[in-house]
Amino acid sequence: MIQNLAQRFQAVLAKIQKQQPLSRLELNDGATEAQLVQVQADLNVVFPDDLQQWYRLFDGQSPNSEHVFNGAAWLSLSRMQALWQHMQTRVTEMSHEDIALSADDEVQALWWHDAWLPFSDDGQGNYVCVDLAPSADGVMGQIIRVRFDNMVRSLEATSLEAWLDAHIEALEESDYVYSAKHGGIMDAEILFEEEDEGAADLPSMSPEAWQDMEGDLQNTLTHLLGEGAPDLKQLVNGLLDEDSPFKNQAESAAHSKHASFKDLFDSDVKQP
């Protein structure tokens, strides 16, 4: 099952990178047996089988990669260990008795536990962990989200395998999408909400002014691509449709630094 998940994950990342040539969604080669043995010894834990199998295939995302998980990086074993050690230091240095915590029934309501293995980090101090110390209602190896912005500890899935399957399916169904603005994979609903909020603040343009702008843009396309250039509708379809006969021309125009053409995608006005 893990092997199948890995193949699906690679395939969907490759598809995204083909559609978004400037994206960087790169995975490390798998960890060696020696690395796996050493990390488990250092953390004094035994990884569940699915976690070991997953890291044998990929040791997290590459250092130059954008986020391959939803709004978060996939940590290599070395980064997992470094973060775990950092949290161990913090938990021994701080008093947490007065901190209000909220936890699902399956998760211990603790500030931190040394049997929580962080494999994903959103860069804001919130982690997705393999939980090797569940509550009486939980299961060994379940996946939990440990948040320090609101002090919630939530159950995400009953196993890494189940969590990965849900994540990859969301990518395949475009519920998660690539966003250069957010530095990698993001929940599409969040992006749509941001677009709706931004559109509400944009000034309107009169139909006449919009027609003038369309004419200017079409002239720019002809200047960039020569006679036989696609019209604006064909251009946009070329960017969205892999099989469009205008795909190459659309991508050529999209990567142009011509200021007038850039307005087509970065316009500060709403179409009437």
Short mmCIF file of C-alpha atoms in Angstrom, two decimals:
data_model
loop_
_atom_site.label_atom_id
_atom_site.label_comp_id
_atom_site.label_asym_id
_atom_site.label_seq_id
_atom_site.Cartn_x
_atom_site.Cartn_y
_atom_site.Cartn_z
CA MET A 1 0.00 0.00 0.00
CA ILE A 2 2.81 2.45 0.87
CA GLN A 3 4.49 1.71 -2.46
CA ASN A 4 1.24 2.51 -4.27
CA LEU A 5 0.87 5.75 -2.31
CA ALA A 6 4.41 6.72 -3.25
CA GLN A 7 3.70 6.15 -6.95
CA ARG A 8 0.52 8.22 -6.77
CA PHE A 9 2.31 10.99 -4.88
CA GLN A 10 5.13 11.17 -7.43
CA ALA A 11 2.65 11.14 -10.31
CA VAL A 12 0.51 13.98 -8.98
CA LEU A 13 3.54 16.12 -8.09
CA ALA A 14 4.93 15.55 -11.60
CA LYS A 15 1.59 16.59 -13.10
CA ILE A 16 1.53 19.79 -11.03
CA GLN A 17 5.09 20.64 -12.06
CA LYS A 18 4.21 20.09 -15.72
CA GLN A 19 1.28 22.47 -15.37
CA GLN A 20 3.33 24.90 -13.25
CA PRO A 21 6.84 24.88 -14.79
CA LEU A 22 8.22 27.30 -12.20
CA SER A 23 7.10 25.20 -9.22
CA ARG A 24 9.66 23.32 -7.13
CA LEU A 25 8.14 20.20 -5.58
CA GLU A 26 11.11 17.93 -5.03
CA LEU A 27 11.65 14.87 -2.84
CA ASN A 28 14.82 13.45 -1.34
CA ASP A 29 15.96 9.93 -2.06
CA GLY A 30 14.99 7.36 0.53
CA ALA A 31 16.72 7.08 3.89
CA THR A 32 19.18 4.24 4.43
CA GLU A 33 18.60 1.49 6.96
CA ALA A 34 21.48 2.87 8.99
CA GLN A 35 19.82 6.30 9.15
CA LEU A 36 16.50 4.80 10.23
CA VAL A 37 18.14 2.71 12.94
CA GLN A 38 20.14 5.67 14.24
CA VAL A 39 17.20 8.09 14.43
CA GLN A 40 15.04 5.57 16.26
CA ALA A 41 17.86 4.93 18.72
CA ASP A 42 18.43 8.66 19.26
CA LEU A 43 14.72 9.31 19.85
CA ASN A 44 14.33 6.08 21.86
CA VAL A 45 11.32 4.97 19.83
CA VAL A 46 10.35 2.32 17.30
CA PHE A 47 8.79 3.70 14.13
CA PRO A 48 5.52 2.10 12.97
CA ASP A 49 5.92 0.01 9.82
CA ASP A 50 4.21 2.55 7.55
CA LEU A 51 6.50 5.35 8.76
CA GLN A 52 9.60 3.23 8.15
CA GLN A 53 8.40 2.20 4.69
CA TRP A 54 7.59 5.80 3.73
CA TYR A 55 11.01 7.10 4.74
CA ARG A 56 12.75 4.24 2.96
CA LEU A 57 11.19 5.60 -0.23
CA PHE A 58 11.65 9.34 0.42
CA ASP A 59 13.57 11.09 3.16
CA GLY A 60 11.27 14.11 3.15
CA GLN A 61 11.32 16.97 0.68
CA SER A 62 14.54 18.44 -0.68
CA PRO A 63 16.02 21.57 0.95
CA ASN A 64 15.10 23.71 -2.08
CA SER A 65 11.58 22.36 -2.44
CA GLU A 66 8.39 24.27 -1.82
CA HIS A 67 5.83 22.72 0.53
CA VAL A 68 4.64 19.32 -0.69
CA PHE A 69 2.04 18.95 2.06
CA ASN A 70 -0.93 21.25 2.64
CA GLY A 71 0.72 24.49 3.72
CA ALA A 72 3.61 22.62 5.29
CA ALA A 73 6.98 21.05 4.60
CA TRP A 74 7.69 17.33 4.78
CA LEU A 75 10.63 16.95 7.15
CA SER A 76 13.63 14.77 6.46
CA LEU A 77 14.75 12.44 9.25
CA SER A 78 17.48 14.88 10.25
CA ARG A 79 15.02 17.77 10.45
CA MET A 80 12.54 15.59 12.34
CA GLN A 81 15.22 14.78 14.89
CA ALA A 82 16.35 18.40 15.18
CA LEU A 83 12.79 19.60 15.76
CA TRP A 84 12.11 16.81 18.27
CA GLN A 85 15.25 17.75 20.20
CA HIS A 86 14.24 21.42 20.13
CA MET A 87 10.83 20.56 21.59
CA GLN A 88 12.43 18.36 24.24
CA THR A 89 14.55 21.30 25.33
CA ARG A 90 11.59 23.65 25.42
CA VAL A 91 9.38 21.30 27.42
CA THR A 92 12.04 20.92 30.12
CA GLU A 93 12.78 24.65 30.30
CA MET A 94 9.22 25.92 30.53
CA SER A 95 6.35 25.61 32.97
CA HIS A 96 3.13 24.64 31.21
CA GLU A 97 0.80 24.12 34.15
CA ASP A 98 -1.24 27.26 33.47
CA ILE A 99 -1.56 26.79 29.70
CA ALA A 100 -5.08 25.91 28.56
CA LEU A 101 -5.05 22.99 26.13
CA SER A 102 -7.77 21.45 24.01
CA ALA A 103 -7.43 17.89 22.73
CA ASP A 104 -9.56 15.33 20.94
CA ASP A 105 -10.48 12.29 23.03
CA GLU A 106 -7.90 10.14 21.24
CA VAL A 107 -5.02 12.53 22.00
CA GLN A 108 -3.37 13.32 25.31
CA ALA A 109 -3.96 16.92 26.38
CA LEU A 110 -0.28 17.74 26.79
CA TRP A 111 1.93 20.64 25.74
CA TRP A 112 4.39 18.14 24.27
CA HIS A 113 5.25 14.44 24.52
CA ASP A 114 8.55 12.79 23.63
CA ALA A 115 6.64 10.08 21.73
CA TRP A 116 5.22 12.60 19.25
CA LEU A 117 7.30 12.41 16.06
CA PRO A 118 6.97 15.56 13.92
CA PHE A 119 7.15 14.85 10.19
CA SER A 120 5.48 18.01 8.89
CA ASP A 121 6.04 21.66 9.86
CA ASP A 122 4.10 24.70 8.60
CA GLY A 123 6.82 27.14 9.62
CA GLN A 124 4.48 28.77 12.15
CA GLY A 125 5.20 26.40 15.02
CA ASN A 126 2.47 23.88 14.20
CA TYR A 127 3.30 20.26 13.46
CA VAL A 128 1.77 17.04 12.17
CA CYS A 129 3.11 14.13 14.20
CA VAL A 130 3.02 10.37 14.42
CA ASP A 131 1.64 9.72 17.90
CA LEU A 132 3.24 6.83 19.79
CA ALA A 133 1.59 7.80 23.09
CA PRO A 134 -2.15 8.02 22.38
CA SER A 135 -4.82 8.34 25.03
CA ALA A 136 -6.89 5.33 26.05
CA ASP A 137 -9.29 6.14 23.19
CA GLY A 138 -6.57 6.45 20.55
CA VAL A 139 -4.45 4.00 18.57
CA MET A 140 -0.69 3.61 18.37
CA GLY A 141 0.74 5.34 15.30
CA GLN A 142 -2.20 7.68 14.79
CA ILE A 143 -1.59 11.06 13.17
CA ILE A 144 -2.18 14.19 15.22
CA ARG A 145 -1.86 17.91 14.65
CA VAL A 146 -0.03 19.77 17.40
CA ARG A 147 -0.81 23.47 17.22
CA PHE A 148 0.83 26.13 19.32
CA ASP A 149 -1.12 29.06 17.88
CA ASN A 150 -4.34 27.92 19.57
CA MET A 151 -3.06 25.06 21.77
CA VAL A 152 -5.23 22.42 20.08
CA ARG A 153 -4.15 18.79 19.73
CA SER A 154 -6.38 17.12 17.15
CA LEU A 155 -6.66 13.66 15.62
CA GLU A 156 -6.04 13.76 11.86
CA ALA A 157 -6.01 10.06 10.90
CA THR A 158 -5.69 6.64 12.48
CA SER A 159 -2.40 5.92 10.69
CA LEU A 160 0.20 7.52 8.44
CA GLU A 161 -1.05 5.37 5.58
CA ALA A 162 -4.59 6.74 5.98
CA TRP A 163 -3.31 10.32 6.31
CA LEU A 164 -1.20 10.04 3.16
CA ASP A 165 -4.04 8.49 1.20
CA ALA A 166 -6.34 11.39 2.10
CA HIS A 167 -3.66 13.97 1.27
CA ILE A 168 -2.81 12.43 -2.10
CA GLU A 169 -6.48 12.05 -3.01
CA ALA A 170 -7.00 15.75 -2.25
CA LEU A 171 -4.16 16.55 -4.66
CA GLU A 172 -5.58 14.26 -7.33
CA GLU A 173 -9.03 15.86 -6.99
CA SER A 174 -7.56 19.40 -6.95
CA ASP A 175 -8.89 20.04 -3.46
CA TYR A 176 -5.24 20.85 -2.76
CA VAL A 177 -3.49 22.92 -5.41
CA TYR A 178 -0.17 24.60 -6.05
CA SER A 179 0.20 28.26 -5.07
CA ALA A 180 3.40 30.17 -5.78
CA LYS A 181 2.18 32.91 -3.44
CA HIS A 182 1.96 30.46 -0.54
CA GLY A 183 5.12 28.56 -1.43
CA GLY A 184 3.73 25.19 -2.44
CA ILE A 185 0.66 23.03 -1.93
CA MET A 186 -2.38 24.69 -0.35
CA ASP A 187 -6.03 23.99 0.36
CA ALA A 188 -7.93 25.35 -2.66
CA GLU A 189 -10.75 26.64 -0.46
CA ILE A 190 -8.35 28.97 1.34
CA LEU A 191 -7.15 30.37 -1.98
CA PHE A 192 -10.71 30.87 -3.22
CA GLU A 193 -11.62 32.70 -0.02
CA GLU A 194 -8.62 34.98 -0.42
CA GLU A 195 -9.54 35.70 -4.04
CA ASP A 196 -13.12 36.52 -3.08
CA GLU A 197 -11.95 38.89 -0.36
CA GLY A 198 -9.51 40.57 -2.72
CA ALA A 199 -12.04 40.92 -5.54
CA ALA A 200 -14.46 42.74 -3.24
CA ASP A 201 -11.93 45.55 -2.87
CA LEU A 202 -11.16 46.03 -6.57
CA PRO A 203 -12.53 49.06 -8.42
CA SER A 204 -14.92 48.46 -11.31
CA MET A 205 -14.13 49.32 -14.93
CA SER A 206 -16.66 50.58 -17.44
CA PRO A 207 -17.54 48.30 -20.40
CA GLU A 208 -15.98 50.82 -22.79
CA ALA A 209 -12.72 50.95 -20.85
CA TRP A 210 -12.65 47.16 -20.62
CA GLN A 211 -13.07 46.86 -24.40
CA ASP A 212 -10.20 49.31 -24.90
CA MET A 213 -8.04 47.26 -22.55
CA GLU A 214 -8.93 44.04 -24.41
CA GLY A 215 -7.97 45.69 -27.70
CA ASP A 216 -4.63 46.82 -26.29
CA LEU A 217 -3.92 43.35 -24.94
CA GLN A 218 -4.81 41.70 -28.25
CA ASN A 219 -2.43 44.06 -30.05
CA THR A 220 0.25 43.14 -27.53
CA LEU A 221 -0.32 39.43 -28.20
CA THR A 222 0.06 39.98 -31.93
CA HIS A 223 3.25 41.94 -31.27
CA LEU A 224 4.64 39.16 -29.07
CA LEU A 225 3.55 36.14 -31.09
CA GLY A 226 3.14 37.47 -34.62
CA GLU A 227 0.29 37.03 -37.06
CA GLY A 228 -2.06 34.18 -36.18
CA ALA A 229 -1.74 34.86 -32.46
CA PRO A 230 -4.61 33.40 -30.40
CA ASP A 231 -7.28 35.71 -29.08
CA LEU A 232 -7.53 36.27 -25.33
CA LYS A 233 -10.03 33.45 -24.75
CA GLN A 234 -7.90 30.99 -26.69
CA LEU A 235 -4.87 32.16 -24.75
CA VAL A 236 -6.44 31.52 -21.36
CA ASN A 237 -7.72 28.13 -22.50
CA GLY A 238 -4.21 27.34 -23.68
CA LEU A 239 -2.89 27.93 -20.18
CA LEU A 240 -5.56 25.77 -18.57
CA ASP A 241 -5.96 22.94 -21.09
CA GLU A 242 -3.08 20.50 -21.60
CA ASP A 243 -4.45 19.52 -25.02
CA SER A 244 -5.06 23.02 -26.35
CA PRO A 245 -3.46 23.72 -29.77
CA PHE A 246 -2.54 27.15 -28.36
CA LYS A 247 -0.70 25.79 -25.32
CA ASN A 248 2.83 26.59 -26.52
CA GLN A 249 1.88 30.09 -27.60
CA ALA A 250 0.03 30.68 -24.33
CA GLU A 251 2.99 29.60 -22.23
CA SER A 252 5.33 31.74 -24.31
CA ALA A 253 3.15 34.78 -23.72
CA ALA A 254 2.64 33.97 -20.04
CA HIS A 255 6.39 33.97 -19.46
CA SER A 256 6.82 37.24 -21.32
CA LYS A 257 7.99 40.21 -19.29
CA HIS A 258 6.01 42.58 -21.47
CA ALA A 259 4.28 44.96 -19.04
CA SER A 260 1.08 45.33 -21.06
CA PHE A 261 0.55 41.60 -21.33
CA LYS A 262 1.27 41.11 -17.63
CA ASP A 263 -1.82 43.25 -16.94
CA LEU A 264 -3.98 40.41 -18.26
CA PHE A 265 -3.15 38.36 -15.17
CA ASP A 266 -2.27 41.06 -12.65
CA SER A 267 -4.97 43.63 -13.43
CA ASP A 268 -6.19 45.75 -10.50
CA VAL A 269 -9.69 46.05 -11.91
CA LYS A 270 -12.75 43.83 -12.21
CA GLN A 271 -14.28 43.00 -15.56
CA PRO A 272 -17.72 44.62 -15.84
#
